[in-house]
Tab-separated table of C-alpha atoms in Angstrom:
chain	number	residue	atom	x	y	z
A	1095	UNK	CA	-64.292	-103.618	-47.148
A	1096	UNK	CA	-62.199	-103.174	-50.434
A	1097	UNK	CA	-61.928	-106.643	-52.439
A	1098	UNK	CA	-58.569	-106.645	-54.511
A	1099	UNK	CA	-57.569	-108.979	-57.516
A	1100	UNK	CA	-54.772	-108.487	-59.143
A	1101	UNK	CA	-53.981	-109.742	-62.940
A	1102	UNK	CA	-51.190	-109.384	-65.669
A	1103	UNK	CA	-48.564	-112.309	-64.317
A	1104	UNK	CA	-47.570	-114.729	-66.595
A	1105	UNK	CA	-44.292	-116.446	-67.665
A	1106	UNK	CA	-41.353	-114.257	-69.611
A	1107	UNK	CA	-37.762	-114.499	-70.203
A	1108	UNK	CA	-35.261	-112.442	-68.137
A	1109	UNK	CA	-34.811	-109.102	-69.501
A	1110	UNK	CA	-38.293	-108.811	-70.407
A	1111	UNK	CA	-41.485	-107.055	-69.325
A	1112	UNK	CA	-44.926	-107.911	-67.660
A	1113	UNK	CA	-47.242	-105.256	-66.003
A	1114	UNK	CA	-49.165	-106.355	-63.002
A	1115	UNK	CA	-52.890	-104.561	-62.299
A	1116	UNK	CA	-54.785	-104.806	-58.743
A	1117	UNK	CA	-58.726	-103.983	-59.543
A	1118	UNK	CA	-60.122	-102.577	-56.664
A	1119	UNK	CA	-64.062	-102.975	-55.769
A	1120	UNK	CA	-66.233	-102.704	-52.728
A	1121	UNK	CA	-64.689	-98.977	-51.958
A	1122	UNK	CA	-62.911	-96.228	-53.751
A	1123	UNK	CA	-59.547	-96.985	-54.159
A	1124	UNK	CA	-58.286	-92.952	-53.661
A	1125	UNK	CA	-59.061	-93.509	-49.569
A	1126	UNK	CA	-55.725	-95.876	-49.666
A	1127	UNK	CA	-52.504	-95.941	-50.028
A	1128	UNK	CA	-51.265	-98.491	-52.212
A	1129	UNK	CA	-49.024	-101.429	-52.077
A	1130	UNK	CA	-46.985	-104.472	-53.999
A	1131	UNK	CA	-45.562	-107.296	-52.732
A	1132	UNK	CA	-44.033	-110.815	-53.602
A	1133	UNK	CA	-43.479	-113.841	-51.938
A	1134	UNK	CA	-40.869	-117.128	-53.565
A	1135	UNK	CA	-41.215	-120.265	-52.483
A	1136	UNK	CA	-40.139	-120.896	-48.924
A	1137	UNK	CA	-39.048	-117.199	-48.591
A	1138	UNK	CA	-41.010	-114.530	-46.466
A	1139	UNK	CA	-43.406	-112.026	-48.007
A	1140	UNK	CA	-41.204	-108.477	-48.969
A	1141	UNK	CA	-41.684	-105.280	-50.140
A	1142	UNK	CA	-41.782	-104.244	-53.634
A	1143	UNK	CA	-43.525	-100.817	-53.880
A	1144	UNK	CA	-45.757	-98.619	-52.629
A	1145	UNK	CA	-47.493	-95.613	-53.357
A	1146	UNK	CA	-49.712	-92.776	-51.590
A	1147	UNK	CA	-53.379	-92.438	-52.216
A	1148	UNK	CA	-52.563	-89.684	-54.447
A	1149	UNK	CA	-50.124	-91.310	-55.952
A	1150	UNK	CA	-48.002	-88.446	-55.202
A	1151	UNK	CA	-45.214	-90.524	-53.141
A	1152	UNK	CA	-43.699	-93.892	-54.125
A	1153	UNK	CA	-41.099	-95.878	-52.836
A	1154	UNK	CA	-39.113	-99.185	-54.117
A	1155	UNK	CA	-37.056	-102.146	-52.384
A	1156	UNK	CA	-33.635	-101.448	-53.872
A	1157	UNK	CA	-33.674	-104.849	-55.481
A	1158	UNK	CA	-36.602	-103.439	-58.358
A	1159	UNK	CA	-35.286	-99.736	-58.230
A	1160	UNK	CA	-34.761	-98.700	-61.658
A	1161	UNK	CA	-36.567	-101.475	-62.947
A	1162	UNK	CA	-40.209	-101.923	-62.078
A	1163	UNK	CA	-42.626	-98.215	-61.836
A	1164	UNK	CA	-45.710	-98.381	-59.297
A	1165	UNK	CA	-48.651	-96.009	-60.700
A	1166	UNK	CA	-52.015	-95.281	-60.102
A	1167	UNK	CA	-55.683	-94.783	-61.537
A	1168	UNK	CA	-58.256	-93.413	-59.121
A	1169	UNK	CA	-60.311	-93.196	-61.700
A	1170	UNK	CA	-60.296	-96.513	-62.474
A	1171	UNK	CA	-59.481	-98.187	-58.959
A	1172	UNK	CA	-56.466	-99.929	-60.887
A	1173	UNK	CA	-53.129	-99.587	-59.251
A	1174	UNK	CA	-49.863	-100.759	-62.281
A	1175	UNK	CA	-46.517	-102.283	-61.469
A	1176	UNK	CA	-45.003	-102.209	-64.652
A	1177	UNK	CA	-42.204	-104.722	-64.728
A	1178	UNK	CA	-38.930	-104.139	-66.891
A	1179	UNK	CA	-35.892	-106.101	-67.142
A	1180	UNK	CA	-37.185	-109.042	-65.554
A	1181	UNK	CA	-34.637	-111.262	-63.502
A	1182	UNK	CA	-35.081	-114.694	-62.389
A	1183	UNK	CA	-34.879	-113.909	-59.274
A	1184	UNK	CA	-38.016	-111.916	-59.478
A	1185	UNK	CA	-40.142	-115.033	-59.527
A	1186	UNK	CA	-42.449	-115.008	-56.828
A	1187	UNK	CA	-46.208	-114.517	-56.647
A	1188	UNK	CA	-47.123	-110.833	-56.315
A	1189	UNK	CA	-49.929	-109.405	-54.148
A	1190	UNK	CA	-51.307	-106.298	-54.086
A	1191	UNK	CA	-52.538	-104.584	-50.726
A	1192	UNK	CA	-54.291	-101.643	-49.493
A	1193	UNK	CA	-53.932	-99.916	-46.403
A	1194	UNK	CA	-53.946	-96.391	-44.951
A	1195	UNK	CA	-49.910	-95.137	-45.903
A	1196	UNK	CA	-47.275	-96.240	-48.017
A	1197	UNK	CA	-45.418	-98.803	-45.605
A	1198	UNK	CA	-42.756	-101.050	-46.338
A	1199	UNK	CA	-43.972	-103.488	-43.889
A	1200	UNK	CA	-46.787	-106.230	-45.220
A	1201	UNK	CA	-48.375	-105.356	-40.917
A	1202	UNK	CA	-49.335	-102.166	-42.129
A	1203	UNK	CA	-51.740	-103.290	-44.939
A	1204	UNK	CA	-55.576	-104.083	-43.931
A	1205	UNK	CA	-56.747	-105.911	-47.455
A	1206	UNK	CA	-54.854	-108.387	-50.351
A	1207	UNK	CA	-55.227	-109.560	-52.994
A	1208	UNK	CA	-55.202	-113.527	-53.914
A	1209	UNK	CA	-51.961	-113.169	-55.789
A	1210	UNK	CA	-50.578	-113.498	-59.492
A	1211	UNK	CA	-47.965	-115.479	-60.292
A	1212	UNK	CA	-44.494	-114.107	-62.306
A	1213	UNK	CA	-41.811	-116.565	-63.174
A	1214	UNK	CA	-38.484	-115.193	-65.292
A	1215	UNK	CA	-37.053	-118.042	-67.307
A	1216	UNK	CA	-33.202	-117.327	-67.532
C-alpha cells in the first residue's frame, strides 16, 4: 500500500507560480511511476503529467506544456509539479497518483492522493 498526500495549492493570480508536492509513505516511492492530475468542477478528471520511476521519462497534456515541470525525489518519496504562468483555467483540484508506468489515463493508476486545491484569480 503507498498512502499519498499531496500539499503546496493555494490561491494566486494568473501568471503566477505555485509548486504542488505528493509525500509518499507506506512504500518506496522509486517502485512507481508517477502521476498528476486535476479535476474542475463538473468536468472529468485529466491528465496533467507524468513521470517514470526514474524520473527519466515525462510527459505533459499540451494544455501545461511549457508551463508546469513534473520532477522527482526518490530520496525523499516527494514527487514536484512546479506550476508557472498560472491561468484561470488551471483551477481545479490536483491529485497525485502512483501506479506502475507513466499513463495518461487516471485507469492506469492503483493509489491517490486526497487532492489540493489551485484556483488562478484573473
Amino acid at each position: 500500500q503507498v498512502q499519498l498526500v499531496e500539499s503546496g495549492g493555494g490561491l494566486v493570480q494568473a501568471g503566477g507560480s505555485l509548486r504542488l508536492s505528493c509525500a509518499a509513505s507506506g512504500r518506496t516511492l522509486s517502485s512507481y511511476a508517477m502521476g498528476w492530475f486535476r479535476q474542475a468542477p463538473g468536468k472529468e478528471r485529466e491528465f496533467v503529467s507524468a513521470i517514470s520511476w526514474s524520473g527519466g521519462s515525462t510527459r505533459y497534456a499540451d494544455s501545461v506544456k511549457g508551463r508546469f515541470t513534473i520532477s522527482r525525489d526518490n530520496a525523499r518519496n516527494t514527487v514536484y509539479l512546479q506550476m508557472n504562468s498560472l491561468k484561470p483555467e488551471d483551477t481545479a483540484v490536483y491529485y497525485c497518483a502512483a501506479g506502475p508506468r507513466s499513463y495518461t489515463y487516471y485507469a492506469g493508476y492503483d493509489y491517490w492522493g486526497q487532492g489540493t486545491q489551485v484556483t488562478v484569480s484573473s
